[in-house]
Amino acid sequence: MSIDYTSKIPNNVDLANDRTLQRALEHWQPRFLDWWKEMGPVDSSNADVYLRTAIGVDAEGWASYGEVKMPDYRWGIFLADRIPDRTIGFGDHMGEPAWQQVPGELRSQFRRIIVTQGDTEPASVEQQQRLGLTCPSLYDLRNLFQVNVEEGRHLWAMVYLLHAHFGRDGREEAEEMLSRHSGDADKPRILGTFNEPISDWLSFFMFTYFTDRDGKFQLKSLAESGFDPLARTCRFMLTEEAHHMFVGETGIGRVVRRTLEVMKEIGSDDPEAVRRQGAVDLQTIQRYLNFWFTSSLDLFGSEVSSNAAGSFANGIKGRPDETQYEDHVCADAIYELETPQGRESVSLRNAMNEVMRQSYIRDCEMGLKRWNNQIQRAGHDVRLALPSPKFRRSIGAWANVPTDPAGNTVTREEYDRRMPEWLPSESDRAFVHSLMQRVVEPGKMAGWIAPPDRGINSLPVDYEYVKLN
Ligand code: BYC
């Protein structure tokens, strides 16, 4: 079904023919807009931003580009097309027709997962609220705003499911999405990482590389769900998500490139000398990477999880790209994992969070390879590396076990003492913050980041992507 843009809420779910649902969502809409005004990007409501907006859900030509004032962005409800006769592809219901309604006995589990997913979307907008004030270029400012409006749309995606399929509970949960806030002492966001402040652009690029990539894997696993409206919703969200990770990967790559240019100019790789020239030394980049990677690993939950086993068995949540596996039932399969107590064999169903985390880690390696190629080509021996998944964990078997980034167990005293080598220290953060000066002349870049290889949608890099008015 094509997208109806004439409705108050653009959608391809035939909202016009479901008056009750339409009214409920139109009631939520002004609350969302109030939240956006209060918690969305500061100082942005007058700007004309070169944004892409979804106009279809097919892979080709799904978006159109043009100047939009962000409060006028058409947040809507878009599901990927229905696959005729789709059947459930994993777990105990393997082969049965996919559900068009939530099975009553799985209602609370589905609600919990949809709420958790939905909660991350506005959380990230809140985390990034003030970044526009220190953008390194108009190109980057536009990308930030694009990411922000699409996270807002992803909230709409989950709120639609809650309203359409969970009755009164769902409506209440939709309200709650706007009342929890990132970092709030009383009503924080649900998952840890989404309460971490993102107050500089290096953190933003790390977040879009590492944390949005958790989004990719979680959405892929929900795109396998037996509950068809959830699967279709997530399939379309993944199309939008790809750009967010692109922002992270190219953002970090551009910071590295600028650092290498400075190292060449001054003929030194001394971190202090690099900093004096206004670039971020590779060691600080590594510490930021350590922080966001480890925090994002926690988002997969515990290595051994009865929740994960239940979700898989019941057809709620599959593995990302389930078709890559031969056994989709996993009733008797065993998974080996390393815990602080030694090697353990557990039921594969109980280890689904760990299976996903391992695929995620492999995916994270790709960017590292590219950045390290740049460093190698520039003739330097330093390499960026992912720390061990045992390092600095707060969730799961390795939670609160002191290890170094290589995963060797260390004493608590050594762990605390050496932390400034491993994670951004107060002085690292102060230095990175000192670089965050707003640059808004078309085509100009802040001194700590190289320009992108190309602009948006074939436009030049010096196009005025945001007219600040
Ligand atoms: N922080 O059995 P366990 C994205 C809780 S990112 C705090 O270990 P389970 C995006 C857990 O909720 C993708 N709490 O794990 C990215 C449970 O609590 P309850 C977001 C945590 O349940 C960037 C308890 O610990 N989507 O889209 O198998 C920008 C025991 O849990 C954490 C999803 O996460 C944590 N890190 O799996 C914008 C998908 N980890 O219920 C957007 C939906 C665990 O006992 N969520 N807990 O009170 C899920 O599938 C699962 O809830 C989790 C946890 C994977 C998160």
Coordinates of N, CA, C and O in Angstrom, one line a residue, residues 56-161:
G56 N 7.9 6.0 0.2 CA 7.5 4.7 -0.2 C 8.2 3.7 0.7 O 9.1 4.1 1.5
V57 N 7.9 2.4 0.6 CA 8.6 1.5 1.4 C 9.4 0.5 0.6 O 10.0 -0.5 1.2
D58 N 9.4 0.6 -0.7 CA 10.2 -0.3 -1.5 C 11.7 0.1 -1.5 O 12.0 1.3 -1.2
A59 N 12.6 -0.8 -1.8 CA 14.0 -0.6 -1.6 C 14.5 0.6 -2.5 O 15.3 1.4 -2.1
E60 N 13.9 0.7 -3.8 CA 14.4 1.7 -4.7 C 13.5 2.9 -4.5 O 12.3 2.8 -4.5
G61 N 14.1 4.1 -4.4 CA 13.4 5.3 -4.5 C 12.4 5.5 -3.3 O 11.3 6.0 -3.6
W62 N 12.8 5.1 -2.1 CA 11.8 5.2 -1.0 C 11.8 6.6 -0.4 O 10.9 6.9 0.4
A63 N 12.7 7.4 -0.7 CA 12.8 8.7 0.0 C 12.9 9.9 -1.0 O 13.3 9.7 -2.1
S64 N 12.4 11.0 -0.6 CA 12.6 12.2 -1.4 C 13.4 13.2 -0.5 O 13.3 13.2 0.8
Y65 N 14.1 14.1 -1.1 CA 14.9 15.1 -0.4 C 14.4 16.5 -0.6 O 14.0 16.8 -1.7
G66 N 14.5 17.3 0.4 CA 14.1 18.7 0.2 C 14.2 19.5 1.5 O 14.4 18.9 2.6
E67 N 14.1 20.8 1.4 CA 14.2 21.6 2.7 C 12.9 21.6 3.5 O 11.8 21.7 3.0
V68 N 13.1 21.3 4.8 CA 12.0 21.1 5.7 C 12.3 21.9 7.0 O 13.5 21.8 7.4
K69 N 11.3 22.5 7.6 CA 11.5 23.0 9.0 C 11.2 21.8 9.9 O 10.2 21.1 9.7
M70 N 12.1 21.4 10.8 CA 11.9 20.2 11.5 C 10.6 20.0 12.2 O 10.1 18.9 12.1
P71 N 10.0 21.0 12.8 CA 8.7 20.7 13.5 C 7.7 20.4 12.4 O 6.6 19.8 12.8
D72 N 7.9 20.7 11.1 CA 6.9 20.3 10.1 C 7.2 19.0 9.5 O 6.5 18.6 8.5
Y73 N 8.3 18.3 9.9 CA 8.6 17.0 9.4 C 7.4 16.1 9.5 O 6.7 16.1 10.5
R74 N 7.1 15.3 8.4 CA 5.9 14.5 8.5 C 6.2 13.1 9.1 O 6.5 12.1 8.4
W75 N 6.2 13.1 10.4 CA 6.5 11.8 11.1 C 5.3 10.9 10.8 O 4.1 11.3 11.0
G76 N 5.5 9.7 10.4 CA 4.4 8.8 10.1 C 4.6 7.4 10.4 O 5.6 7.0 11.0
I77 N 3.7 6.6 9.9 CA 3.7 5.1 10.2 C 3.9 4.3 8.9 O 3.0 4.4 8.1
F78 N 5.0 3.7 8.8 CA 5.3 3.0 7.5 C 5.8 1.6 7.8 O 6.8 1.4 8.5
L79 N 5.0 0.7 7.2 CA 5.4 -0.8 7.4 C 5.9 -1.3 6.0 O 5.3 -0.9 5.0
A80 N 6.9 -2.1 6.0 CA 7.3 -2.8 4.8 C 6.1 -3.6 4.3 O 5.2 -4.0 5.0
D81 N 6.1 -3.9 3.0 CA 5.0 -4.6 2.4 C 4.9 -6.0 3.0 O 5.9 -6.6 3.4
R82 N 3.6 -6.5 3.0 CA 3.4 -7.8 3.6 C 3.9 -8.9 2.6 O 3.8 -8.7 1.4
I83 N 4.6 -9.9 3.2 CA 5.0 -11.0 2.4 C 3.9 -12.0 2.4 O 3.4 -12.5 3.4
P84 N 3.3 -12.3 1.2 CA 2.1 -13.2 1.1 C 2.5 -14.5 1.8 O 3.6 -15.1 1.6
D85 N 1.5 -15.0 2.5 CA 1.7 -16.4 3.1 C 2.9 -16.6 4.0 O 3.5 -17.6 4.0
R86 N 3.4 -15.5 4.6 CA 4.6 -15.6 5.4 C 4.3 -16.6 6.6 O 3.3 -16.6 7.2
T87 N 5.3 -17.4 6.8 CA 5.3 -18.3 8.0 C 6.4 -18.0 9.0 O 7.3 -17.3 8.7
I88 N 6.2 -18.4 10.2 CA 7.2 -18.2 11.3 C 8.4 -19.0 11.0 O 8.3 -20.2 10.7
G89 N 9.6 -18.3 11.1 CA 10.8 -18.9 10.6 C 11.7 -19.5 11.7 O 12.9 -19.9 11.4
F90 N 11.2 -19.7 12.9 CA 12.1 -20.2 14.0 C 11.3 -20.6 15.2 O 10.1 -20.2 15.3
G91 N 11.9 -21.3 16.1 CA 11.3 -21.6 17.4 C 10.2 -22.7 17.3 O 10.1 -23.4 16.3
D92 N 9.4 -22.8 18.4 CA 8.4 -23.8 18.5 C 7.3 -23.7 17.5 O 6.5 -24.7 17.3
H93 N 7.1 -22.5 17.0 CA 6.0 -22.3 16.1 C 6.4 -22.3 14.6 O 5.7 -21.9 13.7
M94 N 7.7 -22.7 14.4 CA 8.3 -22.8 13.1 C 7.3 -23.3 12.1 O 6.7 -24.4 12.3
G95 N 7.1 -22.6 11.0 CA 6.2 -23.2 9.9 C 4.8 -22.8 10.0 O 4.0 -22.9 9.0
E96 N 4.3 -22.3 11.1 CA 2.9 -21.8 11.3 C 2.8 -20.5 10.6 O 3.7 -19.7 10.5
P97 N 1.5 -20.1 10.2 CA 1.4 -18.8 9.6 C 1.7 -17.7 10.6 O 1.5 -17.8 11.8
A98 N 2.4 -16.6 10.1 CA 2.8 -15.5 10.9 C 1.5 -14.9 11.5 O 0.4 -14.9 10.9
W99 N 1.6 -14.3 12.7 CA 0.4 -13.8 13.4 C 0.1 -12.4 12.9 O 1.1 -11.5 12.9
Q100 N -1.1 -12.1 12.6 CA -1.5 -10.7 12.3 C -1.9 -9.9 13.6 O -2.0 -8.7 13.6
Q101 N -2.3 -10.7 14.6 CA -2.6 -10.1 15.9 C -1.7 -10.7 17.0 O -1.2 -11.9 16.7
V102 N -1.5 -10.1 18.1 CA -0.6 -10.6 19.1 C -1.3 -11.8 19.8 O -2.4 -11.6 20.3
P103 N -0.7 -13.0 19.9 CA -1.4 -14.1 20.6 C -1.5 -13.7 22.1 O -0.5 -13.1 22.7
G104 N -2.7 -13.9 22.7 CA -3.0 -13.4 24.0 C -1.9 -13.8 25.0 O -1.5 -13.1 25.9
E105 N -1.4 -15.1 24.9 CA -0.5 -15.6 25.9 C 0.9 -15.0 25.8 O 1.7 -15.1 26.8
L106 N 1.2 -14.3 24.7 CA 2.5 -13.7 24.6 C 2.4 -12.1 24.7 O 3.4 -11.4 24.4
R107 N 1.3 -11.7 25.0 CA 1.0 -10.2 25.0 C 2.1 -9.4 25.9 O 2.6 -8.4 25.4
S108 N 2.3 -9.9 27.1 CA 3.1 -9.0 28.0 C 4.6 -9.1 27.5 O 5.3 -8.1 27.6
Q109 N 5.0 -10.3 27.0 CA 6.4 -10.3 26.5 C 6.6 -9.4 25.3 O 7.6 -8.8 25.1
F110 N 5.6 -9.5 24.3 CA 5.7 -8.6 23.2 C 5.7 -7.1 23.6 O 6.5 -6.3 23.1
R111 N 4.8 -6.8 24.5 CA 4.7 -5.4 24.9 C 6.1 -4.9 25.5 O 6.6 -3.9 25.2
R112 N 6.7 -5.8 26.4 CA 7.9 -5.4 27.0 C 9.0 -5.1 26.0 O 9.7 -4.2 26.1
I113 N 9.1 -6.0 24.9 CA 10.1 -5.8 23.9 C 9.9 -4.5 23.1 O 10.8 -3.8 22.8
I114 N 8.6 -4.3 22.7 CA 8.3 -3.2 21.9 C 8.5 -1.9 22.7 O 9.0 -0.9 22.2
V115 N 8.2 -1.9 24.0 CA 8.4 -0.7 24.8 C 9.9 -0.5 25.0 O 10.4 0.7 24.8
T116 N 10.7 -1.5 25.2 CA 12.1 -1.3 25.3 C 12.7 -0.8 24.0 O 13.5 0.2 24.0
Q117 N 12.3 -1.3 22.9 CA 12.8 -0.8 21.6 C 12.4 0.7 21.4 O 13.2 1.5 21.1
G118 N 11.1 0.9 21.7 CA 10.6 2.3 21.5 C 11.3 3.3 22.4 O 11.6 4.4 21.9
D119 N 11.6 2.9 23.6 CA 12.2 3.8 24.6 C 13.5 4.3 24.1 O 13.9 5.5 24.5
T120 N 14.2 3.5 23.4 CA 15.6 4.0 23.0 C 15.5 5.1 22.0 O 16.5 5.9 21.9
E121 N 14.5 5.2 21.2 CA 14.4 6.2 20.1 C 14.3 7.6 20.6 O 15.2 8.4 20.3
P122 N 13.3 8.0 21.4 CA 13.3 9.3 21.9 C 14.5 9.6 22.9 O 15.0 10.7 23.0
A123 N 15.0 8.5 23.5 CA 16.2 8.6 24.4 C 17.3 9.2 23.6 O 18.0 10.1 24.1
S124 N 17.6 8.7 22.4 CA 18.7 9.1 21.7 C 18.6 10.6 21.2 O 19.6 11.3 21.2
V125 N 17.4 11.0 20.9 CA 17.1 12.4 20.6 C 17.5 13.3 21.8 O 18.1 14.3 21.6
E126 N 17.0 12.8 22.9 CA 17.3 13.6 24.2 C 18.8 13.7 24.4 O 19.4 14.8 24.8
Q127 N 19.5 12.6 24.2 CA 21.0 12.5 24.5 C 21.7 13.5 23.6 O 22.7 14.1 23.9
Q128 N 21.2 13.7 22.4 CA 21.9 14.5 21.3 C 21.3 15.9 21.3 O 21.7 16.7 20.4
Q129 N 20.5 16.3 22.2 CA 19.7 17.5 22.2 C 20.5 18.8 21.9 O 20.2 19.7 21.1
R130 N 21.7 18.9 22.5 CA 22.5 20.1 22.4 C 23.6 20.1 21.4 O 24.4 21.1 21.3
L131 N 23.8 19.0 20.7 CA 25.0 18.9 19.8 C 25.0 19.9 18.7 O 26.0 20.3 18.3
G132 N 23.8 20.3 18.2 CA 23.7 21.3 17.1 C 24.5 22.6 17.4 O 24.9 23.2 16.5
L133 N 24.6 22.9 18.7 CA 25.2 24.1 19.1 C 26.7 24.1 18.8 O 27.4 25.2 18.9
T134 N 27.3 22.9 18.7 CA 28.7 22.8 18.5 C 29.0 22.0 17.2 O 30.1 21.3 17.1
C135 N 28.2 22.1 16.2 CA 28.4 21.3 15.0 C 29.7 21.7 14.3 O 30.0 22.8 14.2
P136 N 30.4 20.7 13.8 CA 31.7 21.0 13.0 C 31.5 21.5 11.6 O 32.4 22.0 11.0
S137 N 30.2 21.3 11.1 CA 29.9 21.9 9.7 C 28.4 21.8 9.5 O 27.7 21.1 10.3
L138 N 28.0 22.5 8.5 CA 26.5 22.4 8.1 C 26.2 21.0 7.7 O 25.1 20.5 7.9
Y139 N 27.1 20.3 7.0 CA 26.9 19.0 6.5 C 26.6 18.1 7.7 O 25.7 17.3 7.7
D140 N 27.4 18.2 8.8 CA 27.3 17.4 10.0 C 26.0 17.7 10.7 O 25.3 16.9 11.2
L141 N 25.7 19.0 10.7 CA 24.5 19.5 11.4 C 23.3 18.8 10.8 O 22.4 18.3 11.4
R142 N 23.3 18.8 9.4 CA 22.2 18.2 8.7 C 22.1 16.7 9.0 O 21.0 16.2 9.2
N143 N 23.2 16.0 9.1 CA 23.2 14.6 9.4 C 22.6 14.4 10.8 O 21.8 13.4 11.0
L144 N 23.0 15.2 11.7 CA 22.5 15.1 13.1 C 21.0 15.2 13.1 O 20.2 14.4 13.6
F145 N 20.5 16.2 12.4 CA 19.0 16.5 12.4 C 18.3 15.3 11.6 O 17.2 15.0 12.0
Q146 N 18.9 14.8 10.6 CA 18.3 13.7 9.9 C 18.2 12.5 10.8 O 17.1 11.8 10.9
V147 N 19.3 12.2 11.6 CA 19.2 11.1 12.5 C 18.1 11.4 13.5 O 17.3 10.5 13.9
N148 N 18.1 12.6 14.0 CA 17.1 12.9 15.1 C 15.6 12.7 14.6 O 14.8 12.1 15.3
V149 N 15.3 13.3 13.4 CA 13.9 13.1 13.0 C 13.6 11.7 12.7 O 12.4 11.2 13.0
E150 N 14.5 10.9 12.3 CA 14.2 9.5 12.0 C 14.1 8.7 13.3 O 13.3 7.7 13.4
E151 N 14.9 9.1 14.3 CA 14.7 8.4 15.6 C 13.3 8.7 16.1 O 12.6 7.9 16.7
G152 N 12.8 10.0 15.9 CA 11.5 10.4 16.2 C 10.5 9.5 15.5 O 9.5 9.0 16.0
R153 N 10.7 9.2 14.2 CA 9.8 8.4 13.4 C 9.8 6.9 14.0 O 8.8 6.3 14.0
H154 N 11.0 6.5 14.4 CA 11.0 5.1 14.9 C 10.2 5.0 16.2 O 9.7 4.0 16.5
L155 N 10.2 6.1 17.0 CA 9.2 6.1 18.1 C 7.8 5.9 17.6 O 7.0 5.1 18.2
W156 N 7.5 6.7 16.6 CA 6.1 6.6 16.0 C 5.8 5.1 15.6 O 4.7 4.6 15.8
A157 N 6.9 4.4 15.1 CA 6.7 3.1 14.6 C 6.2 2.2 15.8 O 5.3 1.4 15.6
M158 N 6.9 2.3 16.9 CA 6.6 1.5 18.1 C 5.3 1.9 18.7 O 4.5 1.1 19.2
V159 N 5.0 3.2 18.7 CA 3.8 3.7 19.3 C 2.6 3.2 18.5 O 1.5 2.9 19.1
Y160 N 2.7 3.2 17.2 CA 1.7 2.6 16.4 C 1.3 1.2 16.8 O 0.2 0.8 17.0
L161 N 2.4 0.4 17.0 CA 2.1 -1.0 17.4 C 1.4 -1.1 18.7 O 0.5 -1.9 18.9

